[in-house]
Coordinates of C-alpha atoms in Angstrom, one line a residue:
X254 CA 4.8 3.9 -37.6
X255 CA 4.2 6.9 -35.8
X256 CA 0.5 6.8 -35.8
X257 CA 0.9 4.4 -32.8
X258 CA 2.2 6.2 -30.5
X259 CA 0.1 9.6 -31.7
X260 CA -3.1 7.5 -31.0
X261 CA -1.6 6.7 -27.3
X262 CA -1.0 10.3 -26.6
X263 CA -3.7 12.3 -28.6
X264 CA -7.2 10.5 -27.3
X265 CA -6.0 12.3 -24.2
X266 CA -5.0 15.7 -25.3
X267 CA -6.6 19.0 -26.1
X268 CA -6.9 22.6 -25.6
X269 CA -10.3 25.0 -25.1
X270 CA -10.5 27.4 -27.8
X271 CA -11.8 29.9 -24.9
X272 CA -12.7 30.1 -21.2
X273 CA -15.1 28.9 -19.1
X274 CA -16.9 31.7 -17.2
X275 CA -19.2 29.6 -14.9
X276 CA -17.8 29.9 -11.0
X277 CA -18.0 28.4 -7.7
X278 CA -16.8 29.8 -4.4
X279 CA -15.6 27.1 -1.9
X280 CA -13.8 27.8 1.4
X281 CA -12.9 31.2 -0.2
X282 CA -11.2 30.0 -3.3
X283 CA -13.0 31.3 -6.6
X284 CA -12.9 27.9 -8.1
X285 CA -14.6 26.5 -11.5
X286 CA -16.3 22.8 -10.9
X287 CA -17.9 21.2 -13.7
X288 CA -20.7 19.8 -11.7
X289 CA -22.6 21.4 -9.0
X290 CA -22.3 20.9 -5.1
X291 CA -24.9 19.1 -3.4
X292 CA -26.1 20.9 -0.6
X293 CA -26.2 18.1 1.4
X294 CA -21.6 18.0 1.6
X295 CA -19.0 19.9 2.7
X296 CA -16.1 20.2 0.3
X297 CA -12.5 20.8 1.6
X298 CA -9.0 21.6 0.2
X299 CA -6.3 18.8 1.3
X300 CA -2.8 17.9 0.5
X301 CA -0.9 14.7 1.4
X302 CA 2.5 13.2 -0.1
X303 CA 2.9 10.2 -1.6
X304 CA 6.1 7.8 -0.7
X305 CA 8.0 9.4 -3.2
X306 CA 7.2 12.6 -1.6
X307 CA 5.7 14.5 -4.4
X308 CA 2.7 16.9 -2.8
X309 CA -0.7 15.4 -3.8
X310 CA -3.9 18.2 -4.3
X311 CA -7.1 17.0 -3.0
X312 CA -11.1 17.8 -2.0
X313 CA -12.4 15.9 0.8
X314 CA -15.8 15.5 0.9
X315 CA -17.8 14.8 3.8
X316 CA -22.2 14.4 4.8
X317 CA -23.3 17.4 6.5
X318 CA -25.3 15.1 8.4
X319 CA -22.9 13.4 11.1
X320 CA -19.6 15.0 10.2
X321 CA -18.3 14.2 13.8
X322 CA -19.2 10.1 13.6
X323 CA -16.6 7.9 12.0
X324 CA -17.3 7.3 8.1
X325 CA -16.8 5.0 5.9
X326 CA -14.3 6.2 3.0
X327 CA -13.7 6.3 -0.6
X328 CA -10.7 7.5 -3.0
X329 CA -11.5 8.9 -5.8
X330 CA -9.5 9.7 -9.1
X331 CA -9.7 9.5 -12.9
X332 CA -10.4 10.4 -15.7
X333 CA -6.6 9.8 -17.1
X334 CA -5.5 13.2 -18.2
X335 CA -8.3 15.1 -15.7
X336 CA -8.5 16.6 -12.5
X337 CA -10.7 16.5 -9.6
X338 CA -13.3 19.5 -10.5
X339 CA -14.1 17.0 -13.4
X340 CA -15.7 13.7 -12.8
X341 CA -13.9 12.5 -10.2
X342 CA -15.4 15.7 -7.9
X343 CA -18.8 14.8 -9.3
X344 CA -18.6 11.2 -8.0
X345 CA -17.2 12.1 -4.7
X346 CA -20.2 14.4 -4.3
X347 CA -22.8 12.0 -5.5
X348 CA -20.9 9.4 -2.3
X349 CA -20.2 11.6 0.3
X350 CA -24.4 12.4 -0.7
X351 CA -24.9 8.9 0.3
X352 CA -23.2 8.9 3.6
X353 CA -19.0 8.3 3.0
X354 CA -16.3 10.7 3.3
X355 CA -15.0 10.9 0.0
X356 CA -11.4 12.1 -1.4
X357 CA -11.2 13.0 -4.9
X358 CA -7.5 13.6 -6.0
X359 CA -5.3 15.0 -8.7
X360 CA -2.7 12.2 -9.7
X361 CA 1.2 13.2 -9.7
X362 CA 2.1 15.5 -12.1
X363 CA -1.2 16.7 -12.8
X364 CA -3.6 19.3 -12.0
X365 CA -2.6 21.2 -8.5
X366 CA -0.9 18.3 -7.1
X367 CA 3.3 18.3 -7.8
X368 CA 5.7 16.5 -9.5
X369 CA 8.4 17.4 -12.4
X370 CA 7.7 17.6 -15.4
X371 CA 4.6 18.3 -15.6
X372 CA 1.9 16.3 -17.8
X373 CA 3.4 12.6 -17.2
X374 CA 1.7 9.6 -16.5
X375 CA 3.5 6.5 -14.6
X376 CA 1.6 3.3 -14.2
X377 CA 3.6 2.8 -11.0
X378 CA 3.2 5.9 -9.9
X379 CA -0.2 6.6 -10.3
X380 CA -0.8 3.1 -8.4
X381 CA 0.9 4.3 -5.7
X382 CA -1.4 7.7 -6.1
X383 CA -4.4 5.8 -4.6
X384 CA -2.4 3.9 -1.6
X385 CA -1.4 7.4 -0.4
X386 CA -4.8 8.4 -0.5
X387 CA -6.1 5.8 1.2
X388 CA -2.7 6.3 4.1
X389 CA -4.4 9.9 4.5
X390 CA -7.8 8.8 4.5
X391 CA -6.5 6.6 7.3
X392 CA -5.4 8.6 9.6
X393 CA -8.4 11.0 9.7
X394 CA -10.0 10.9 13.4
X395 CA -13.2 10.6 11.5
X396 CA -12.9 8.2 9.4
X397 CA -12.7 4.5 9.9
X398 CA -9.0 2.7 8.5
X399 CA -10.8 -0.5 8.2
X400 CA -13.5 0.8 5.7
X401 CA -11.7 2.2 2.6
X402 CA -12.4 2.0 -0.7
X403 CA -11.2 3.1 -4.1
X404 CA -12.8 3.8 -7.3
X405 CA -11.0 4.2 -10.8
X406 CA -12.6 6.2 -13.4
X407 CA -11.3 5.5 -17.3
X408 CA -7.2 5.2 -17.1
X409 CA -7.3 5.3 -13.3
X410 CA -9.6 1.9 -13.2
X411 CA -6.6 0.2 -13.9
X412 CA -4.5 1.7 -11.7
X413 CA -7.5 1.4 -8.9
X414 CA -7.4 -2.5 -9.8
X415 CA -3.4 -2.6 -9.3
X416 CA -3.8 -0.4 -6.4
X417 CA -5.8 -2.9 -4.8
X418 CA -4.1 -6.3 -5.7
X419 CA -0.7 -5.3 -3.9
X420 CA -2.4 -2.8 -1.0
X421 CA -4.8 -5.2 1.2
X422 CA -5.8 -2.3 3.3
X423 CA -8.3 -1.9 0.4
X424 CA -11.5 -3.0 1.3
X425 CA -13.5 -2.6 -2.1
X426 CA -12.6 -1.5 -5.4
X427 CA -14.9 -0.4 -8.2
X428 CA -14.0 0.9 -11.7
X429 CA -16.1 3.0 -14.3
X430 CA -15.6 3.5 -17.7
X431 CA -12.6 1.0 -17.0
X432 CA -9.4 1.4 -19.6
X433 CA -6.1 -0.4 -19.0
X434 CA -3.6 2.1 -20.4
X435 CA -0.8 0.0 -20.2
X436 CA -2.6 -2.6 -23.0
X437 CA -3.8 0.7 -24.9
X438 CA -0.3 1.7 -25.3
X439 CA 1.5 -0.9 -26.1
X440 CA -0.8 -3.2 -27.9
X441 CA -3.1 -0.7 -29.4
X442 CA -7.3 -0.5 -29.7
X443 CA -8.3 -3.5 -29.9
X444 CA -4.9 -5.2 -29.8
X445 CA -4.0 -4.6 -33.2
X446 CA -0.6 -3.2 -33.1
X447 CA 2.5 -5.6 -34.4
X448 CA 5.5 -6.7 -32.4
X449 CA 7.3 -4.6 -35.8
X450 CA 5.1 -1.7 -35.1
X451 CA 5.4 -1.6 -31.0
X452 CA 9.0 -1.9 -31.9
X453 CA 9.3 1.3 -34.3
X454 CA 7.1 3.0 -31.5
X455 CA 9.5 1.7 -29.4
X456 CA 12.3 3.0 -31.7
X457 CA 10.7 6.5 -32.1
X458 CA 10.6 7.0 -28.1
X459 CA 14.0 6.5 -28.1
X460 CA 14.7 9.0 -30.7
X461 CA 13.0 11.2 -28.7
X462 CA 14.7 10.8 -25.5
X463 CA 17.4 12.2 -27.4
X464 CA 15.8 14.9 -28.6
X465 CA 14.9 15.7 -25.0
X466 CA 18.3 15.4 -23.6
X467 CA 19.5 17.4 -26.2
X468 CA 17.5 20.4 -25.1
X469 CA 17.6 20.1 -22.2
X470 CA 13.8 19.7 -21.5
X471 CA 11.2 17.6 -22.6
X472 CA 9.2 17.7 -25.2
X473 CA 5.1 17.7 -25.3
X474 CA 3.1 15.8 -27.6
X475 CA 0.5 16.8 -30.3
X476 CA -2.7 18.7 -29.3
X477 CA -6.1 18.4 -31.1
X478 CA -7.1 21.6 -33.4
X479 CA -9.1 23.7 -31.7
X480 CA -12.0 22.4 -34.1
X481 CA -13.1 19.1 -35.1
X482 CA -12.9 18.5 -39.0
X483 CA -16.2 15.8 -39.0
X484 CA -14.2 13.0 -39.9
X485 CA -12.6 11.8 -36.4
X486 CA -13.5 8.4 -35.2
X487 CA -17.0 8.4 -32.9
X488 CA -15.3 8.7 -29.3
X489 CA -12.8 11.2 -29.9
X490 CA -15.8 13.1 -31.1
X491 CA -17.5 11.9 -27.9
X492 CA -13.9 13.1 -25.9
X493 CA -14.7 16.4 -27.6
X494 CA -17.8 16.6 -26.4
X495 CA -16.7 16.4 -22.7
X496 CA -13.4 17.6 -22.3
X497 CA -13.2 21.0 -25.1
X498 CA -16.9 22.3 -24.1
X499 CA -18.4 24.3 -21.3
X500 CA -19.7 20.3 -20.0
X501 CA -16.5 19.1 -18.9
X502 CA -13.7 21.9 -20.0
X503 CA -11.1 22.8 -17.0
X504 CA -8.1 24.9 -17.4
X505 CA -6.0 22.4 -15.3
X506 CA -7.4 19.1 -16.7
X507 CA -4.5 18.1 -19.5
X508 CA -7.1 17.0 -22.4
X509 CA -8.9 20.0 -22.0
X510 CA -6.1 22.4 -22.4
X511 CA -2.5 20.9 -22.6
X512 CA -0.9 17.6 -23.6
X513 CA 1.3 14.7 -22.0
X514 CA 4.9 14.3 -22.3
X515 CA 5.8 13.0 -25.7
X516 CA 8.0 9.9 -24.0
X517 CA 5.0 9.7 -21.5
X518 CA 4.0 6.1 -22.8
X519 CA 7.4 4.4 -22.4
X520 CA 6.6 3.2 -18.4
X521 CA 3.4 1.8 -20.1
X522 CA 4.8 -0.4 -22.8
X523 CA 6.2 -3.1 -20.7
X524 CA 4.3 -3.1 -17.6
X525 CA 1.0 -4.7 -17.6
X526 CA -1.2 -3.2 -14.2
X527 CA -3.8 -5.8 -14.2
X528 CA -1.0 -9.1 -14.0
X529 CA -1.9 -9.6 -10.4
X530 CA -5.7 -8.8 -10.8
X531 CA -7.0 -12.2 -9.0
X532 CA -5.0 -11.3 -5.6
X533 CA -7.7 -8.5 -5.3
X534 CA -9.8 -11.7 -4.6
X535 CA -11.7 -12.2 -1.9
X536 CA -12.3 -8.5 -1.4
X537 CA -15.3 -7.6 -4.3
X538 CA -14.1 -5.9 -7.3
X539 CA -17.4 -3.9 -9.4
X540 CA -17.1 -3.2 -12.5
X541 CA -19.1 -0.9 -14.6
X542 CA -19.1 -0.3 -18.4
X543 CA -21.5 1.6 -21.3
X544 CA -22.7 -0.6 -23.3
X545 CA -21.8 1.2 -26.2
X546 CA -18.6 2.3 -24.7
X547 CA -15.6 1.6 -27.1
X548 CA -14.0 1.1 -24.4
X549 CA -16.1 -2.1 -22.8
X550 CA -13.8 -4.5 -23.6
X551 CA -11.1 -3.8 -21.1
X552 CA -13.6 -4.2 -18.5
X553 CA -15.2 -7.0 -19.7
X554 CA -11.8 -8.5 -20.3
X555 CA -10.7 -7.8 -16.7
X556 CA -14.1 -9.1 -15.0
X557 CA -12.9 -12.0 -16.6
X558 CA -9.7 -12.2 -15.3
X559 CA -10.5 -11.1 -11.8
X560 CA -11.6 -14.3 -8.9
X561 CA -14.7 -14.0 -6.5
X562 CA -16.6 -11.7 -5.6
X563 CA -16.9 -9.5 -8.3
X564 CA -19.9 -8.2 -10.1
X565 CA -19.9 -6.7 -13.8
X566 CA -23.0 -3.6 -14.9
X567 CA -23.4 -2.7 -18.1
X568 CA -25.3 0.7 -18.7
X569 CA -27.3 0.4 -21.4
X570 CA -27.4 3.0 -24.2
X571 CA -23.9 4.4 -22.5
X572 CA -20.8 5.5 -24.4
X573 CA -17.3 6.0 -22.7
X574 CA -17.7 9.6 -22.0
X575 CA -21.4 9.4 -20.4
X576 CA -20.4 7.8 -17.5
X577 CA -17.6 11.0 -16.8
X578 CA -20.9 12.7 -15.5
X579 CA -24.0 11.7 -16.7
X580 CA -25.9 11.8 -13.1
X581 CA -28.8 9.7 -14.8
X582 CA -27.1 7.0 -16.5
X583 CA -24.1 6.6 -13.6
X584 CA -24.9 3.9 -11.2
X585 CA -24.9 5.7 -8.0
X586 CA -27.2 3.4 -6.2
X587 CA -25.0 0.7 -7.4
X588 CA -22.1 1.8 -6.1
X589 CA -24.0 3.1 -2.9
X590 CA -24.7 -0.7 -2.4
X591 CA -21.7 -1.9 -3.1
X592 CA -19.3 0.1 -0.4
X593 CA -22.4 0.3 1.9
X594 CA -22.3 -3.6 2.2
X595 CA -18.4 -4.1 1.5
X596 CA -17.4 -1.3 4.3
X597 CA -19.1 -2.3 7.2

């Protein structure tokens, strides 16, 4: 009964058995990136609240090449459970690269950005992430308000999707690596769980709420071991991979080195993000999957329930975790295309 909700929380959980030693300096600030900066952007430190006034952390990227003309822009954040000097950084360079000012973010509660407690997730707050990103990105004398878009990476291509159904100042939305952790959590992989096991999950939370209130404090839920025993299913191998090794590790990103709350998935049991997916319509939606992604599903599933314009890529010979920050296998000319022709 318990496996559920373990399964919801630990895919995106982990801690680095040492530290990463590899540096970057930016504006100053000894930072460690898990990609390199092209030469071609500027990176900058920025901070904007969101309407529930929690501080947000972000880098905003920018072309070298006509930083004083007004761009074009993109909002950037995922994967669920990292932070910004992960993947979403590496895809804001790889588009401010190609010519858009770019704003990768740390979501509430996570990496530098604010909030209390730290290391929770809320479907409606995390939506509402992305629309303050794009009210900052608006405002910026450089930077066009009729020509945003967003981009969800893993959990946060949900959130991109709902982001962009209720907020029409969204131009353009693409995912990657698309999951839709509401459905993960309540219904399971695959949709496998029971209505008698999502209620003993359901009964469990609850336990635990008391637990919490009882102390005083919440409570965190399990991390991986520090080693994998061989047996784990392929992509929390592959999560491995990315997240607990010099590729992908961050000290702030929560499935490199921490956990979420242990009641984190109760705002995700009953509120399914992707309910008002066809009001996204007729701004184009682009979604891109692995094709050996365990995760392809929930995109395929949600090109499916999305209206025209909307355009879905599979990557062949791609798992889940390639598309974090595999430069040769991510679609960046794709995606180029796509805001080049849906922001002008």
């Amino acid at each position: 009964m318990k496996k559920i909700l373990i399964v919801a929380v630990i895919l995106f959980s982990g801690q680095m058995m040492a530290q990463i030693k590899n540096k970057t300096t930016v504006n100053n600030i000894s930072e460690h990136y898990t990609f390199k900066m092209s030469e071609k952007v500027t990176r900058q430190k920025v901070s904007f609240k969101n309407r529930y006034g929690i501080l947000l952390s972000g880098d905003l990227y920018l072309p070298k090449e006509n930083e004083n003309g007004k761009f074009s822009a993109i909002a950037i954040s995922g994967p669920f459970g990292a932070v910004k000097e992960q993947s979403s950084g590496l895809y804001a360079n790889q588009m401010a690269e190609r010519g858009f000012a770019v704003l990768a973010f740390d979501p509430s509660y996570t990496g530098e950005s604010g909030g209390e407690p730290r290391d929770l997730a809320s479907p409606e707050i995390n939506t509402e992430d992305f629309s303050a990103a794009v009210d900052f990105l608006g405002i910026q004398k450089n930077i066009d308000r009729n020509k945003i878009g967003i981009i969800g990476i893993c959990g946060f291509g949900g959130f991109a999707l709902n982001a962009a159904a209720i907020d029409k100042r969204v131009k353009a939305v693409a995912t990657s690596t698309m999951y839709d952790m509401t459905r993960v959590m309540s219904k399971g992989y695959n949709d496998v769980v029971t209505l008698e096991q999502r209620t003993k999950t359901l009964e469990h939370l609850g336990e635990q709420r008391w637990k919490d209130a009882e102390a005083g404090t919440f409570a965190y839920g399990p991390k991986l071991n520090a080693d994998l025993k061989g047996d784990e299913p392929q992509f929390l191998k592959e999560y491995f991979d990315y997240y607990r090794t010099p590729r992908g590790y961050h000290e702030r990103s929560i499935n490199s080195n921490g956990s979420w709350t242990a009641t984190t998935p109760l705002s995700f049991m009953n509120m399914p993000i992707l309910t008002y997916i066809k009001e996204i319509s007729p701004r184009p939606i682009l979604i891109i999957a692995g094709e050996k992604a365990h995760s392809r599903y929930f995109s395929e599933d949600a090109f499916k329930m999305a209206s025209e314009p909307k355009e879905l890529v599979i990557v062949p010979n791609a798992v889940h975790v390639d598309l974090y920050d595999q430069v040769d296998k991510i679609p960046f000319d794709k995606l180029n295309a796509f805001f080049k022709e849906n922001l002008k």
